[in-house]
Amino acid sequence: MTKDKFLQQLEAELKRLSPVERADILLDYEEHFLFGLEEGKSEEAIAGALGSPSQIAKEILAGYHVKRASANLSAESVIRAAWAVIGLSFFNLVIVLGPALGVAGVILAGWAVSLTFLASPLLVVVEWLFYPDGFMLFDLFVSIGMCGIGILLGMVMLYVTKALKKALIGYLKYNVSLVKGGLRHDN
Amino acid sequence: MNVQFKKGVLELCVLVMLDKKDRYGYELVQKISSQIEISEGSIYPILRRLTNEEYFTTYLRESTEGPSRKYYRLTDKGRTYLYELITEWNEFASGVNQLIKEGVNNDEG
């Protein structure tokens, strides 16, 4: 491969870089040819030792991408992150909020029922204080039964709440990663 | 040899050659390729990357014969990085050597 052909190919492969950066890179290789020619090597031999232009371009572009990604706050990536936030808020408001409120309501109701059942023997005691003459054995048994159900329900609610808390945290983390992805992702 | 591995080693080679004096690109490439079999073209991307990461500064100097030369000078940051790499390399190399020694001995025994 001749010097001109090598440089042309390299230039074509580096199209994605800015003209200034590209010219700077090409200058390095052009100089390399000049030094080699000075030592009496042929253009073909120099180009052969350099390796293929497309391989070189790949290595250069790889370094370039890493650089951009670690710079992290290019205007483009900030805009992408902003869009991620807007899109997410909309999605959360319209699609996630309704079911989430529904589920929260069910949990609240479950806890309320469980606590009320648990407290029912107490109500029997209160009833006895006000109407000491009434027949209360039936009330007492029913209330003890309800108390048992309340304990069971409370245990179930404990598990359900824990699981949902985990799901909520997972979902929030996913939101954060989406927004961060908008900042980081650069292709 | 694994490409990624070779790249890391080339980085070390380039840095270590600039520790004592400034050199120009072609000189670095010739020196390395006289010792290690590589495509010479892959040194320039490394020089570029390390310059971007502020391990080198560059300056041009006219020469009496031939084109003006782009010299690379190691910065303090680059020197710190170089010493880290040397330590890492020595640990790595002595580890591999130890394994080779043990492996060879096992074959004999």
PDB file of C-alpha atoms in Angstrom:
ATOM      1  CA  MET A   1       0.000   0.000   0.000  1.00  0.00           C
ATOM      2  CA  THR A   2       1.319   3.455  -0.833  1.00  0.00           C
ATOM      3  CA  LYS A   3       1.542   6.315   1.634  1.00  0.00           C
ATOM      4  CA  ASP A   4      -1.298   8.244   0.011  1.00  0.00           C
ATOM      5  CA  LYS A   5      -3.578   5.241  -0.064  1.00  0.00           C
ATOM      6  CA  PHE A   6      -2.874   4.436   3.576  1.00  0.00           C
ATOM      7  CA  LEU A   7      -3.594   7.987   4.694  1.00  0.00           C
ATOM      8  CA  GLN A   8      -6.737   8.196   2.572  1.00  0.00           C
ATOM      9  CA  GLN A   9      -8.104   4.995   4.038  1.00  0.00           C
ATOM     10  CA  LEU A  10      -7.321   6.082   7.562  1.00  0.00           C
ATOM     11  CA  GLU A  11      -8.970   9.437   6.966  1.00  0.00           C
ATOM     12  CA  ALA A  12     -12.108   7.755   5.639  1.00  0.00           C
ATOM     13  CA  GLU A  13     -12.282   5.477   8.703  1.00  0.00           C
ATOM     14  CA  LEU A  14     -11.966   8.442  11.061  1.00  0.00           C
ATOM     15  CA  LYS A  15     -14.881  10.362   9.564  1.00  0.00           C
ATOM     16  CA  ARG A  16     -16.703  10.458  12.889  1.00  0.00           C
ATOM     17  CA  LEU A  17     -14.035  12.545  14.564  1.00  0.00           C
ATOM     18  CA  SER A  18     -13.846  16.315  14.357  1.00  0.00           C
ATOM     19  CA  PRO A  19     -11.758  17.663  11.429  1.00  0.00           C
ATOM     20  CA  VAL A  20      -9.163  19.128  13.805  1.00  0.00           C
ATOM     21  CA  GLU A  21      -8.685  15.872  15.682  1.00  0.00           C
ATOM     22  CA  ARG A  22      -8.597  13.875  12.473  1.00  0.00           C
ATOM     23  CA  ALA A  23      -5.965  16.141  10.923  1.00  0.00           C
ATOM     24  CA  ASP A  24      -3.871  15.848  14.071  1.00  0.00           C
ATOM     25  CA  ILE A  25      -3.958  12.050  13.941  1.00  0.00           C
ATOM     26  CA  LEU A  26      -3.171  11.937  10.231  1.00  0.00           C
ATOM     27  CA  LEU A  27      -0.191  14.206  10.825  1.00  0.00           C
ATOM     28  CA  ASP A  28       1.331  11.598  13.182  1.00  0.00           C
ATOM     29  CA  TYR A  29       1.156   8.937  10.477  1.00  0.00           C
ATOM     30  CA  GLU A  30       2.301  11.267   7.749  1.00  0.00           C
ATOM     31  CA  GLU A  31       5.377  12.078   9.803  1.00  0.00           C
ATOM     32  CA  HIS A  32       5.923   8.404  10.424  1.00  0.00           C
ATOM     33  CA  PHE A  33       6.098   7.874   6.662  1.00  0.00           C
ATOM     34  CA  LEU A  34       8.511  10.786   6.237  1.00  0.00           C
ATOM     35  CA  PHE A  35      10.873   9.444   8.901  1.00  0.00           C
ATOM     36  CA  GLY A  36      10.712   5.976   7.374  1.00  0.00           C
ATOM     37  CA  LEU A  37      11.388   7.232   3.871  1.00  0.00           C
ATOM     38  CA  GLU A  38      14.315   9.187   5.229  1.00  0.00           C
ATOM     39  CA  GLU A  39      15.772   5.925   6.532  1.00  0.00           C
ATOM     40  CA  GLY A  40      15.502   4.520   3.036  1.00  0.00           C
ATOM     41  CA  LYS A  41      12.452   2.299   3.548  1.00  0.00           C
ATOM     42  CA  SER A  42       9.851   1.946   0.814  1.00  0.00           C
ATOM     43  CA  GLU A  43       6.302   3.247   1.295  1.00  0.00           C
ATOM     44  CA  GLU A  44       4.985  -0.297   1.047  1.00  0.00           C
ATOM     45  CA  ALA A  45       7.310  -1.549   3.757  1.00  0.00           C
ATOM     46  CA  ILE A  46       6.357   1.291   6.097  1.00  0.00           C
ATOM     47  CA  ALA A  47       2.640   0.802   5.511  1.00  0.00           C
ATOM     48  CA  GLY A  48       3.037  -2.939   6.049  1.00  0.00           C
ATOM     49  CA  ALA A  49       4.753  -2.429   9.396  1.00  0.00           C
ATOM     50  CA  LEU A  50       2.104   0.057  10.505  1.00  0.00           C
ATOM     51  CA  GLY A  51      -0.691  -2.460  10.049  1.00  0.00           C
ATOM     52  CA  SER A  52      -4.128  -2.007   8.501  1.00  0.00           C
ATOM     53  CA  PRO A  53      -5.659   1.491   8.618  1.00  0.00           C
ATOM     54  CA  SER A  54      -9.035   0.138   9.675  1.00  0.00           C
ATOM     55  CA  GLN A  55      -7.489  -1.655  12.668  1.00  0.00           C
ATOM     56  CA  ILE A  56      -5.669   1.531  13.678  1.00  0.00           C
ATOM     57  CA  ALA A  57      -8.871   3.543  13.273  1.00  0.00           C
ATOM     58  CA  LYS A  58     -10.691   1.071  15.515  1.00  0.00           C
ATOM     59  CA  GLU A  59      -8.130   1.515  18.259  1.00  0.00           C
ATOM     60  CA  ILE A  60      -8.298   5.284  17.991  1.00  0.00           C
ATOM     61  CA  LEU A  61     -12.100   5.353  18.027  1.00  0.00           C
ATOM     62  CA  ALA A  62     -12.206   3.007  21.011  1.00  0.00           C
ATOM     63  CA  GLY A  63     -10.080   5.412  23.047  1.00  0.00           C
ATOM     64  CA  TYR A  64     -12.243   8.273  21.866  1.00  0.00           C
ATOM     65  CA  HIS A  65     -15.468   6.632  23.094  1.00  0.00           C
ATOM     66  CA  VAL A  66     -14.067   5.861  26.504  1.00  0.00           C
ATOM     67  CA  LYS A  67     -12.999   9.449  26.802  1.00  0.00           C
ATOM     68  CA  ARG A  68     -16.439  10.749  25.923  1.00  0.00           C
ATOM     69  CA  ALA A  69     -18.222   8.343  28.236  1.00  0.00           C
ATOM     70  CA  SER A  70     -16.063   9.225  31.217  1.00  0.00           C
ATOM     71  CA  ALA A  71     -16.453  12.946  30.533  1.00  0.00           C
ATOM     72  CA  ASN A  72     -20.064  12.049  31.264  1.00  0.00           C
ATOM     73  CA  LEU A  73     -21.671  15.484  31.116  1.00  0.00           C
ATOM     74  CA  SER A  74     -21.827  16.290  27.434  1.00  0.00           C
ATOM     75  CA  ALA A  75     -24.847  18.372  26.475  1.00  0.00           C
ATOM     76  CA  GLU A  76     -26.272  15.407  24.622  1.00  0.00           C
ATOM     77  CA  SER A  77     -26.176  13.083  27.599  1.00  0.00           C
ATOM     78  CA  VAL A  78     -27.699  15.720  29.901  1.00  0.00           C
ATOM     79  CA  ILE A  79     -30.579  16.182  27.478  1.00  0.00           C
ATOM     80  CA  ARG A  80     -31.043  12.432  27.304  1.00  0.00           C
ATOM     81  CA  ALA A  81     -31.142  12.236  31.088  1.00  0.00           C
ATOM     82  CA  ALA A  82     -33.666  15.076  31.201  1.00  0.00           C
ATOM     83  CA  TRP A  83     -35.876  13.208  28.751  1.00  0.00           C
ATOM     84  CA  ALA A  84     -35.568  10.075  30.829  1.00  0.00           C
ATOM     85  CA  VAL A  85     -36.796  12.000  33.882  1.00  0.00           C
ATOM     86  CA  ILE A  86     -39.709  13.580  32.008  1.00  0.00           C
ATOM     87  CA  GLY A  87     -40.706  10.303  30.390  1.00  0.00           C
ATOM     88  CA  LEU A  88     -40.453   8.490  33.683  1.00  0.00           C
ATOM     89  CA  SER A  89     -42.507  11.046  35.615  1.00  0.00           C
ATOM     90  CA  PHE A  90     -45.226  10.792  33.005  1.00  0.00           C
ATOM     91  CA  PHE A  91     -45.149   7.007  33.055  1.00  0.00           C
ATOM     92  CA  ASN A  92     -45.143   6.934  36.837  1.00  0.00           C
ATOM     93  CA  LEU A  93     -48.020   9.410  37.122  1.00  0.00           C
ATOM     94  CA  VAL A  94     -50.302   7.809  34.540  1.00  0.00           C
ATOM     95  CA  ILE A  95     -49.586   4.110  34.713  1.00  0.00           C
ATOM     96  CA  VAL A  96     -47.869   3.370  38.006  1.00  0.00           C
ATOM     97  CA  LEU A  97     -49.608   5.766  40.404  1.00  0.00           C
ATOM     98  CA  GLY A  98     -53.146   4.295  40.107  1.00  0.00           C
ATOM     99  CA  PRO A  99     -52.296   0.643  40.815  1.00  0.00           C
ATOM    100  CA  ALA A 100     -49.769   1.710  43.459  1.00  0.00           C
ATOM    101  CA  LEU A 101     -52.441   3.682  45.325  1.00  0.00           C
ATOM    102  CA  GLY A 102     -54.825   0.717  44.999  1.00  0.00           C
ATOM    103  CA  VAL A 103     -52.283  -1.669  46.460  1.00  0.00           C
ATOM    104  CA  ALA A 104     -51.439   0.784  49.235  1.00  0.00           C
ATOM    105  CA  GLY A 105     -55.176   0.999  50.078  1.00  0.00           C
ATOM    106  CA  VAL A 106     -55.493  -2.778  50.298  1.00  0.00           C
ATOM    107  CA  ILE A 107     -52.483  -2.955  52.619  1.00  0.00           C
ATOM    108  CA  LEU A 108     -53.855  -0.221  54.856  1.00  0.00           C
ATOM    109  CA  ALA A 109     -57.246  -1.957  55.014  1.00  0.00           C
ATOM    110  CA  GLY A 110     -55.577  -5.283  55.831  1.00  0.00           C
ATOM    111  CA  TRP A 111     -53.689  -3.765  58.717  1.00  0.00           C
ATOM    112  CA  ALA A 112     -56.801  -1.968  59.996  1.00  0.00           C
ATOM    113  CA  VAL A 113     -58.846  -5.184  59.980  1.00  0.00           C
ATOM    114  CA  SER A 114     -56.063  -7.137  61.632  1.00  0.00           C
ATOM    115  CA  LEU A 115     -55.626  -4.578  64.429  1.00  0.00           C
ATOM    116  CA  THR A 116     -59.374  -4.293  65.021  1.00  0.00           C
ATOM    117  CA  PHE A 117     -59.734  -8.086  65.298  1.00  0.00           C
ATOM    118  CA  LEU A 118     -56.800  -8.159  67.676  1.00  0.00           C
ATOM    119  CA  ALA A 119     -58.464  -5.544  69.867  1.00  0.00           C
ATOM    120  CA  SER A 120     -61.897  -7.212  69.937  1.00  0.00           C
ATOM    121  CA  PRO A 121     -61.475  -8.928  73.364  1.00  0.00           C
ATOM    122  CA  LEU A 122     -60.814  -5.477  74.743  1.00  0.00           C
ATOM    123  CA  LEU A 123     -64.218  -4.378  73.428  1.00  0.00           C
ATOM    124  CA  VAL A 124     -65.866  -7.243  75.278  1.00  0.00           C
ATOM    125  CA  VAL A 125     -64.201  -6.032  78.475  1.00  0.00           C
ATOM    126  CA  VAL A 126     -65.499  -2.534  77.797  1.00  0.00           C
ATOM    127  CA  GLU A 127     -68.971  -3.909  77.156  1.00  0.00           C
ATOM    128  CA  TRP A 128     -68.835  -5.826  80.453  1.00  0.00           C
ATOM    129  CA  LEU A 129     -67.845  -2.631  82.327  1.00  0.00           C
ATOM    130  CA  PHE A 130     -70.939  -0.841  81.021  1.00  0.00           C
ATOM    131  CA  TYR A 131     -73.425  -3.739  81.163  1.00  0.00           C
ATOM    132  CA  PRO A 132     -72.150  -6.016  83.914  1.00  0.00           C
ATOM    133  CA  ASP A 133     -75.416  -7.993  83.872  1.00  0.00           C
ATOM    134  CA  GLY A 134     -75.478  -9.013  80.205  1.00  0.00           C
ATOM    135  CA  PHE A 135     -74.732 -12.565  79.091  1.00  0.00           C
ATOM    136  CA  MET A 136     -71.271 -12.319  77.470  1.00  0.00           C
ATOM    137  CA  LEU A 137     -69.888 -15.822  77.061  1.00  0.00           C
ATOM    138  CA  PHE A 138     -70.877 -15.875  73.400  1.00  0.00           C
ATOM    139  CA  ASP A 139     -69.330 -12.422  72.839  1.00  0.00           C
ATOM    140  CA  LEU A 140     -66.180 -13.539  74.599  1.00  0.00           C
ATOM    141  CA  PHE A 141     -65.713 -16.662  72.465  1.00  0.00           C
ATOM    142  CA  VAL A 142     -66.376 -14.821  69.236  1.00  0.00           C
ATOM    143  CA  SER A 143     -63.934 -12.093  70.220  1.00  0.00           C
ATOM    144  CA  ILE A 144     -61.221 -14.632  71.076  1.00  0.00           C
ATOM    145  CA  GLY A 145     -61.758 -16.255  67.685  1.00  0.00           C
ATOM    146  CA  MET A 146     -61.517 -12.901  65.981  1.00  0.00           C
ATOM    147  CA  CYS A 147     -58.348 -12.139  67.908  1.00  0.00           C
ATOM    148  CA  GLY A 148     -56.800 -15.339  66.540  1.00  0.00           C
ATOM    149  CA  ILE A 149     -57.787 -14.400  62.990  1.00  0.00           C
ATOM    150  CA  GLY A 150     -56.331 -10.931  63.638  1.00  0.00           C
ATOM    151  CA  ILE A 151     -52.979 -12.459  64.638  1.00  0.00           C
ATOM    152  CA  LEU A 152     -52.873 -14.643  61.521  1.00  0.00           C
ATOM    153  CA  LEU A 153     -53.884 -11.754  59.289  1.00  0.00           C
ATOM    154  CA  GLY A 154     -51.234  -9.561  60.932  1.00  0.00           C
ATOM    155  CA  MET A 155     -48.551 -12.133  60.112  1.00  0.00           C
ATOM    156  CA  VAL A 156     -49.690 -12.325  56.509  1.00  0.00           C
ATOM    157  CA  MET A 157     -49.714  -8.537  56.292  1.00  0.00           C
ATOM    158  CA  LEU A 158     -46.168  -8.435  57.655  1.00  0.00           C
ATOM    159  CA  TYR A 159     -44.966 -10.614  54.773  1.00  0.00           C
ATOM    160  CA  VAL A 160     -47.010  -8.769  52.169  1.00  0.00           C
ATOM    161  CA  THR A 161     -45.750  -5.386  53.360  1.00  0.00           C
ATOM    162  CA  LYS A 162     -42.155  -6.564  53.358  1.00  0.00           C
ATOM    163  CA  ALA A 163     -42.452  -7.949  49.829  1.00  0.00           C
ATOM    164  CA  LEU A 164     -44.058  -4.775  48.524  1.00  0.00           C
ATOM    165  CA  LYS A 165     -41.467  -2.603  50.214  1.00  0.00           C
ATOM    166  CA  LYS A 166     -38.795  -4.587  48.442  1.00  0.00           C
ATOM    167  CA  ALA A 167     -40.627  -4.217  45.120  1.00  0.00           C
ATOM    168  CA  LEU A 168     -40.981  -0.477  45.652  1.00  0.00           C
ATOM    169  CA  ILE A 169     -37.295  -0.022  46.425  1.00  0.00           C
ATOM    170  CA  GLY A 170     -36.405  -2.125  43.398  1.00  0.00           C
ATOM    171  CA  TYR A 171     -38.631  -0.009  41.212  1.00  0.00           C
ATOM    172  CA  LEU A 172     -37.141   3.235  42.553  1.00  0.00           C
ATOM    173  CA  LYS A 173     -33.641   1.912  41.946  1.00  0.00           C
ATOM    174  CA  TYR A 174     -34.675   1.031  38.409  1.00  0.00           C
ATOM    175  CA  ASN A 175     -35.858   4.620  37.946  1.00  0.00           C
ATOM    176  CA  VAL A 176     -32.545   5.959  39.166  1.00  0.00           C
ATOM    177  CA  SER A 177     -30.592   3.634  36.900  1.00  0.00           C
ATOM    178  CA  LEU A 178     -32.710   4.712  33.933  1.00  0.00           C
ATOM    179  CA  VAL A 179     -31.914   8.355  34.580  1.00  0.00           C
ATOM    180  CA  LYS A 180     -28.255   7.626  35.200  1.00  0.00           C
ATOM    181  CA  GLY A 181     -28.223   5.546  32.026  1.00  0.00           C
ATOM    182  CA  GLY A 182     -29.373   8.635  30.175  1.00  0.00           C
ATOM    183  CA  LEU A 183     -26.318  10.407  31.530  1.00  0.00           C
ATOM    184  CA  ARG A 184     -23.867   7.654  30.866  1.00  0.00           C
ATOM    185  CA  HIS A 185     -25.028   5.896  27.738  1.00  0.00           C
ATOM    186  CA  ASP A 186     -23.233   7.326  24.750  1.00  0.00           C
ATOM    187  CA  ASN A 187     -23.873   5.576  21.488  1.00  0.00           C
TER     188      ASN A 187
ATOM    189  CA  MET B   1      -0.649 -12.705  22.315  1.00  0.00           C
ATOM    190  CA  ASN B   2      -3.952 -11.385  23.603  1.00  0.00           C
ATOM    191  CA  VAL B   3      -4.611  -7.926  22.147  1.00  0.00           C
ATOM    192  CA  GLN B   4      -5.848  -6.332  25.356  1.00  0.00           C
ATOM    193  CA  PHE B   5      -2.882  -7.678  27.280  1.00  0.00           C
ATOM    194  CA  LYS B   6      -0.465  -6.462  24.639  1.00  0.00           C
ATOM    195  CA  LYS B   7      -1.982  -3.001  24.801  1.00  0.00           C
ATOM    196  CA  GLY B   8      -1.430  -2.757  28.531  1.00  0.00           C
ATOM    197  CA  VAL B   9       2.160  -3.861  28.136  1.00  0.00           C
ATOM    198  CA  LEU B  10       2.755  -1.387  25.310  1.00  0.00           C
ATOM    199  CA  GLU B  11       1.448   1.364  27.543  1.00  0.00           C
ATOM    200  CA  LEU B  12       4.038   0.405  30.136  1.00  0.00           C
ATOM    201  CA  CYS B  13       6.793   0.281  27.488  1.00  0.00           C
ATOM    202  CA  VAL B  14       5.962   3.745  26.186  1.00  0.00           C
ATOM    203  CA  LEU B  15       5.822   5.251  29.664  1.00  0.00           C
ATOM    204  CA  VAL B  16       9.045   3.663  30.810  1.00  0.00           C
ATOM    205  CA  MET B  17      10.958   4.903  27.768  1.00  0.00           C
ATOM    206  CA  LEU B  18       9.919   8.460  28.559  1.00  0.00           C
ATOM    207  CA  ASP B  19      10.935   8.272  32.198  1.00  0.00           C
ATOM    208  CA  LYS B  20      14.491   9.495  31.684  1.00  0.00           C
ATOM    209  CA  LYS B  21      14.189  11.614  28.545  1.00  0.00           C
ATOM    210  CA  ASP B  22      11.743  13.058  26.058  1.00  0.00           C
ATOM    211  CA  ARG B  23      11.425  11.204  22.778  1.00  0.00           C
ATOM    212  CA  TYR B  24       9.568  11.705  19.518  1.00  0.00           C
ATOM    213  CA  GLY B  25       6.921   9.383  18.150  1.00  0.00           C
ATOM    214  CA  TYR B  26       8.896   7.647  15.442  1.00  0.00           C
ATOM    215  CA  GLU B  27      11.752   6.975  17.832  1.00  0.00           C
ATOM    216  CA  LEU B  28       9.398   5.351  20.345  1.00  0.00           C
ATOM    217  CA  VAL B  29       7.777   3.220  17.670  1.00  0.00           C
ATOM    218  CA  GLN B  30      11.114   1.996  16.297  1.00  0.00           C
ATOM    219  CA  LYS B  31      12.468   1.188  19.741  1.00  0.00           C
ATOM    220  CA  ILE B  32       9.427  -0.827  20.744  1.00  0.00           C
ATOM    221  CA  SER B  33       9.066  -2.669  17.451  1.00  0.00           C
ATOM    222  CA  SER B  34      12.731  -3.648  17.604  1.00  0.00           C
ATOM    223  CA  GLN B  35      11.962  -5.585  20.797  1.00  0.00           C
ATOM    224  CA  ILE B  36       8.327  -6.641  20.497  1.00  0.00           C
ATOM    225  CA  GLU B  37       6.461  -7.847  17.453  1.00  0.00           C
ATOM    226  CA  ILE B  38       3.558  -5.441  16.931  1.00  0.00           C
ATOM    227  CA  SER B  39       1.895  -3.397  14.238  1.00  0.00           C
ATOM    228  CA  GLU B  40       3.730  -0.124  14.522  1.00  0.00           C
ATOM    229  CA  GLY B  41       0.541   1.795  13.827  1.00  0.00           C
ATOM    230  CA  SER B  42      -0.959   0.803  17.162  1.00  0.00           C
ATOM    231  CA  ILE B  43       1.580   2.829  19.166  1.00  0.00           C
ATOM    232  CA  TYR B  44       0.231   6.176  17.997  1.00  0.00           C
ATOM    233  CA  PRO B  45      -3.287   5.613  19.391  1.00  0.00           C
ATOM    234  CA  ILE B  46      -1.681   4.758  22.732  1.00  0.00           C
ATOM    235  CA  LEU B  47       0.425   7.923  22.679  1.00  0.00           C
ATOM    236  CA  ARG B  48      -2.697   9.868  21.875  1.00  0.00           C
ATOM    237  CA  ARG B  49      -4.756   8.345  24.628  1.00  0.00           C
ATOM    238  CA  LEU B  50      -2.079   8.814  27.254  1.00  0.00           C
ATOM    239  CA  THR B  51      -1.673  12.431  26.155  1.00  0.00           C
ATOM    240  CA  ASN B  52      -5.423  12.943  26.521  1.00  0.00           C
ATOM    241  CA  GLU B  53      -5.221  11.499  29.993  1.00  0.00           C
ATOM    242  CA  GLU B  54      -2.520  14.060  30.811  1.00  0.00           C
ATOM    243  CA  TYR B  55       0.256  11.539  31.317  1.00  0.00           C
ATOM    244  CA  PHE B  56       2.251  13.294  28.556  1.00  0.00           C
ATOM    245  CA  THR B  57       2.629  16.750  27.191  1.00  0.00           C
ATOM    246  CA  THR B  58       3.831  17.227  23.616  1.00  0.00           C
ATOM    247  CA  TYR B  59       5.944  19.847  21.915  1.00  0.00           C
ATOM    248  CA  LEU B  60       7.318  20.282  18.416  1.00  0.00           C
ATOM    249  CA  ARG B  61      11.003  20.687  17.743  1.00  0.00           C
ATOM    250  CA  GLU B  62      12.588  21.430  14.400  1.00  0.00           C
ATOM    251  CA  SER B  63      15.354  19.098  13.368  1.00  0.00           C
ATOM    252  CA  THR B  64      18.269  19.842  11.064  1.00  0.00           C
ATOM    253  CA  GLU B  65      17.261  17.028   8.772  1.00  0.00           C
ATOM    254  CA  GLY B  66      13.797  15.730   7.975  1.00  0.00           C
ATOM    255  CA  PRO B  67      10.421  16.850   9.330  1.00  0.00           C
ATOM    256  CA  SER B  68       9.941  18.597  12.688  1.00  0.00           C
ATOM    257  CA  ARG B  69       9.564  16.139  15.508  1.00  0.00           C
ATOM    258  CA  LYS B  70       6.714  15.824  17.959  1.00  0.00           C
ATOM    259  CA  TYR B  71       8.282  15.106  21.335  1.00  0.00           C
ATOM    260  CA  TYR B  72       6.498  13.503  24.258  1.00  0.00           C
ATOM    261  CA  ARG B  73       7.328  14.461  27.831  1.00  0.00           C
ATOM    262  CA  LEU B  74       6.161  12.529  30.884  1.00  0.00           C
ATOM    263  CA  THR B  75       4.147  14.612  33.375  1.00  0.00           C
ATOM    264  CA  ASP B  76       4.189  14.106  37.150  1.00  0.00           C
ATOM    265  CA  LYS B  77       0.832  12.397  36.839  1.00  0.00           C
ATOM    266  CA  GLY B  78       2.297  10.132  34.174  1.00  0.00           C
ATOM    267  CA  ARG B  79       5.286   9.303  36.340  1.00  0.00           C
ATOM    268  CA  THR B  80       3.070   8.312  39.274  1.00  0.00           C
ATOM    269  CA  TYR B  81       1.042   6.146  36.928  1.00  0.00           C
ATOM    270  CA  LEU B  82       4.214   4.594  35.505  1.00  0.00           C
ATOM    271  CA  TYR B  83       5.463   3.575  38.951  1.00  0.00           C
ATOM    272  CA  GLU B  84       2.090   2.011  39.722  1.00  0.00           C
ATOM    273  CA  LEU B  85       2.260   0.056  36.476  1.00  0.00           C
ATOM    274  CA  ILE B  86       5.809  -1.106  37.165  1.00  0.00           C
ATOM    275  CA  THR B  87       4.818  -2.418  40.580  1.00  0.00           C
ATOM    276  CA  GLU B  88       1.827  -4.188  39.082  1.00  0.00           C
ATOM    277  CA  TRP B  89       3.939  -5.639  36.305  1.00  0.00           C
ATOM    278  CA  ASN B  90       6.610  -6.936  38.682  1.00  0.00           C
ATOM    279  CA  GLU B  91       4.014  -8.637  40.863  1.00  0.00           C
ATOM    280  CA  PHE B  92       2.354 -10.138  37.812  1.00  0.00           C
ATOM    281  CA  ALA B  93       5.616 -11.284  36.227  1.00  0.00           C
ATOM    282  CA  SER B  94       6.992 -12.858  39.394  1.00  0.00           C
ATOM    283  CA  GLY B  95       3.662 -14.634  39.911  1.00  0.00           C
ATOM    284  CA  VAL B  96       3.735 -16.079  36.400  1.00  0.00           C
ATOM    285  CA  ASN B  97       7.382 -17.037  36.741  1.00  0.00           C
ATOM    286  CA  GLN B  98       6.671 -18.830  39.990  1.00  0.00           C
ATOM    287  CA  LEU B  99       3.854 -20.794  38.356  1.00  0.00           C
ATOM    288  CA  ILE B 100       6.060 -21.696  35.410  1.00  0.00           C
ATOM    289  CA  LYS B 101       8.796 -22.876  37.742  1.00  0.00           C
ATOM    290  CA  GLU B 102       6.367 -25.037  39.711  1.00  0.00           C
ATOM    291  CA  GLY B 103       4.783 -26.361  36.529  1.00  0.00           C
ATOM    292  CA  VAL B 104       8.107 -27.318  34.998  1.00  0.00           C
ATOM    293  CA  ASN B 105       9.259 -28.980  38.208  1.00  0.00           C
ATOM    294  CA  ASN B 106       6.057 -31.012  38.351  1.00  0.00           C
ATOM    295  CA  ASP B 107       6.615 -32.210  34.806  1.00  0.00           C
ATOM    296  CA  GLU B 108      10.063 -33.392  35.718  1.00  0.00           C
ATOM    297  CA  GLY B 109       9.014 -35.008  38.979  1.00  0.00           C
TER     298      GLY B 109
END
